[in-house]
Amino acid sequence: MTTTAPPAYFERQHERLDAQLQAHLLDVAGADFGSALERLEHWRRDLDRHTEIENTLLLPHVPPGARWAARVYLLEHERIGLLADEYEQRVRAVVAQPPQGELARRRAVLLLLDAAHALRHVLEHHNEREHQALAHELPLELQKTAWAGE
């Protein structure tokens, strides 16, 4: 008898966003700051859409007695947005005043990679929380409807 795991809606969404952020960071690592900003802007639009779907279509349905209340996820979404804003400002500053010389480019790369660390850390823990709890506490049909077309 074959057992099929339930669809991993949250995981698929997070994998897509993670791949976009990684592509951005690879541009940063290569000191391709213009492309890095474009990828970051694209990631941010998709992240904002992802957050909007969760906040409006999914979190209102967190059941009583859930492992974490909807408020926890909402606060984390707010924190992620603030960290993303701060990080984007740093990337924009580097693009606005491109580093001159190899040492300056390397320092800019290091600065941005360090600046991305807190954002990545919060995202990782938030996503794990959603995978471990929210994805199992919300009806699959609701998840399917919410993520349709994404």
CSV table of C-alpha atoms in Angstrom, one decimal:
chain,number,residue,atom,x,y,z
A,1,MET,CA,0.0,0.0,0.0
A,2,THR,CA,1.4,3.4,-1.0
A,3,THR,CA,0.9,6.3,1.3
A,4,THR,CA,0.9,9.7,-0.2
A,5,ALA,CA,2.1,12.7,1.9
A,6,PRO,CA,-0.3,15.7,1.9
A,7,PRO,CA,0.6,18.5,-0.5
A,8,ALA,CA,3.3,20.7,0.9
A,9,TYR,CA,1.9,24.1,0.0
A,10,PHE,CA,3.9,26.1,2.6
A,11,GLU,CA,7.1,24.3,1.7
A,12,ARG,CA,6.8,24.9,-2.0
A,13,GLN,CA,6.1,28.6,-1.5
A,14,HIS,CA,9.1,28.9,0.9
A,15,GLU,CA,11.4,27.0,-1.4
A,16,ARG,CA,10.5,29.4,-4.3
A,17,LEU,CA,11.2,32.4,-2.1
A,18,ASP,CA,14.4,30.9,-0.7
A,19,ALA,CA,15.7,30.2,-4.2
A,20,GLN,CA,15.0,33.9,-5.2
A,21,LEU,CA,16.8,35.2,-2.1
A,22,GLN,CA,19.7,32.8,-2.8
A,23,ALA,CA,20.0,34.1,-6.4
A,24,HIS,CA,20.1,37.6,-5.0
A,25,LEU,CA,22.9,36.6,-2.6
A,26,LEU,CA,24.9,35.0,-5.3
A,27,ASP,CA,24.8,38.3,-7.2
A,28,VAL,CA,25.9,40.0,-4.1
A,29,ALA,CA,28.8,37.5,-3.7
A,30,GLY,CA,29.8,38.2,-7.3
A,31,ALA,CA,29.6,42.0,-6.6
A,32,ASP,CA,26.9,42.3,-9.3
A,33,PHE,CA,25.1,44.9,-7.3
A,34,GLY,CA,22.7,46.1,-10.0
A,35,SER,CA,21.4,42.6,-10.7
A,36,ALA,CA,21.3,41.9,-6.9
A,37,LEU,CA,19.0,44.8,-6.4
A,38,GLU,CA,16.7,43.7,-9.2
A,39,ARG,CA,16.5,40.2,-7.8
A,40,LEU,CA,15.9,41.6,-4.3
A,41,GLU,CA,13.1,43.8,-5.6
A,42,HIS,CA,11.5,40.8,-7.3
A,43,TRP,CA,11.9,38.7,-4.2
A,44,ARG,CA,10.4,41.4,-2.0
A,45,ARG,CA,7.3,41.7,-4.2
A,46,ASP,CA,6.8,38.0,-4.0
A,47,LEU,CA,7.5,38.0,-0.3
A,48,ASP,CA,4.9,40.7,0.2
A,49,ARG,CA,2.3,38.8,-1.8
A,50,HIS,CA,3.1,35.6,0.2
A,51,THR,CA,2.7,37.5,3.5
A,52,GLU,CA,-0.6,39.1,2.3
A,53,ILE,CA,-2.0,35.6,1.4
A,54,GLU,CA,-1.0,34.2,4.8
A,55,ASN,CA,-2.3,37.2,6.7
A,56,THR,CA,-5.6,37.6,4.9
A,57,LEU,CA,-6.6,34.1,3.7
A,58,LEU,CA,-4.9,31.7,6.1
A,59,LEU,CA,-4.2,33.2,9.5
A,60,PRO,CA,-7.8,34.1,10.2
A,61,HIS,CA,-8.5,30.3,10.2
A,62,VAL,CA,-5.9,29.3,12.8
A,63,PRO,CA,-7.9,27.0,15.1
A,64,PRO,CA,-8.3,27.5,18.8
A,65,GLY,CA,-5.7,25.5,20.6
A,66,ALA,CA,-3.2,25.8,17.7
A,67,ARG,CA,0.5,25.4,18.7
A,68,TRP,CA,1.0,29.1,18.0
A,69,ALA,CA,-1.7,31.8,17.8
A,70,ALA,CA,-2.2,33.7,14.6
A,71,ARG,CA,-0.7,36.8,16.4
A,72,VAL,CA,2.7,35.0,16.6
A,73,TYR,CA,2.8,34.7,12.8
A,74,LEU,CA,1.6,38.2,12.2
A,75,LEU,CA,4.3,39.6,14.5
A,76,GLU,CA,6.9,37.6,12.7
A,77,HIS,CA,5.6,38.8,9.3
A,78,GLU,CA,6.0,42.4,10.6
A,79,ARG,CA,9.5,41.7,11.8
A,80,ILE,CA,10.5,40.1,8.5
A,81,GLY,CA,9.1,43.1,6.6
A,82,LEU,CA,11.2,45.5,8.8
A,83,LEU,CA,14.4,43.5,8.4
A,84,ALA,CA,13.8,43.2,4.6
A,85,ASP,CA,13.3,47.0,4.5
A,86,GLU,CA,16.5,47.6,6.4
A,87,TYR,CA,18.4,45.2,4.2
A,88,GLU,CA,17.0,46.7,1.0
A,89,GLN,CA,18.2,50.1,2.1
A,90,ARG,CA,21.7,48.8,2.4
A,91,VAL,CA,21.6,47.3,-1.0
A,92,ARG,CA,20.3,50.5,-2.5
A,93,ALA,CA,23.0,52.5,-0.8
A,94,VAL,CA,25.7,50.3,-2.4
A,95,VAL,CA,24.0,50.6,-5.8
A,96,ALA,CA,23.7,54.4,-5.4
A,97,GLN,CA,27.4,54.8,-4.6
A,98,PRO,CA,29.2,51.8,-6.2
A,99,PRO,CA,32.4,50.8,-4.5
A,100,GLN,CA,35.5,51.8,-6.3
A,101,GLY,CA,38.4,49.3,-6.4
A,102,GLU,CA,38.6,45.7,-5.6
A,103,LEU,CA,39.0,46.1,-1.8
A,104,ALA,CA,36.0,48.4,-1.6
A,105,ARG,CA,33.9,45.9,-3.7
A,106,ARG,CA,34.9,43.1,-1.4
A,107,ARG,CA,34.0,45.1,1.7
A,108,ALA,CA,30.6,46.0,0.2
A,109,VAL,CA,30.0,42.3,-0.5
A,110,LEU,CA,30.9,41.4,3.1
A,111,LEU,CA,28.8,44.2,4.5
A,112,LEU,CA,25.7,43.0,2.5
A,113,LEU,CA,26.2,39.4,3.3
A,114,ASP,CA,26.5,40.2,7.0
A,115,ALA,CA,23.5,42.5,6.8
A,116,ALA,CA,21.4,39.7,5.2
A,117,HIS,CA,22.2,37.3,8.1
A,118,ALA,CA,19.5,38.5,10.5
A,119,LEU,CA,16.8,38.5,7.8
A,120,ARG,CA,17.8,34.9,6.8
A,121,HIS,CA,17.8,33.7,10.4
A,122,VAL,CA,14.3,35.0,11.1
A,123,LEU,CA,13.0,33.7,7.8
A,124,GLU,CA,14.4,30.2,8.5
A,125,HIS,CA,12.8,30.0,12.0
A,126,HIS,CA,9.5,31.5,10.8
A,127,ASN,CA,9.3,29.0,7.9
A,128,GLU,CA,10.1,26.1,10.2
A,129,ARG,CA,7.3,27.2,12.5
A,130,GLU,CA,4.8,27.3,9.6
A,131,HIS,CA,6.0,23.8,8.3
A,132,GLN,CA,5.8,22.2,11.8
A,133,ALA,CA,2.5,23.6,12.9
A,134,LEU,CA,0.5,25.9,10.6
A,135,ALA,CA,0.7,23.6,7.6
A,136,HIS,CA,-0.8,20.8,9.7
A,137,GLU,CA,-3.4,22.8,11.5
A,138,LEU,CA,-5.1,24.4,8.5
A,139,PRO,CA,-7.4,22.4,6.2
A,140,LEU,CA,-5.6,21.3,3.1
A,141,GLU,CA,-8.4,22.6,0.9
A,142,LEU,CA,-8.0,26.1,2.4
A,143,GLN,CA,-4.3,26.0,1.7
A,144,LYS,CA,-4.9,24.8,-1.8
A,145,THR,CA,-7.3,27.6,-2.5
A,146,ALA,CA,-5.1,30.3,-0.9
A,147,TRP,CA,-2.0,29.2,-2.9
A,148,ALA,CA,-3.8,28.7,-6.2
A,149,GLY,CA,-2.0,30.6,-8.9
A,150,GLU,CA,1.0,31.3,-6.8
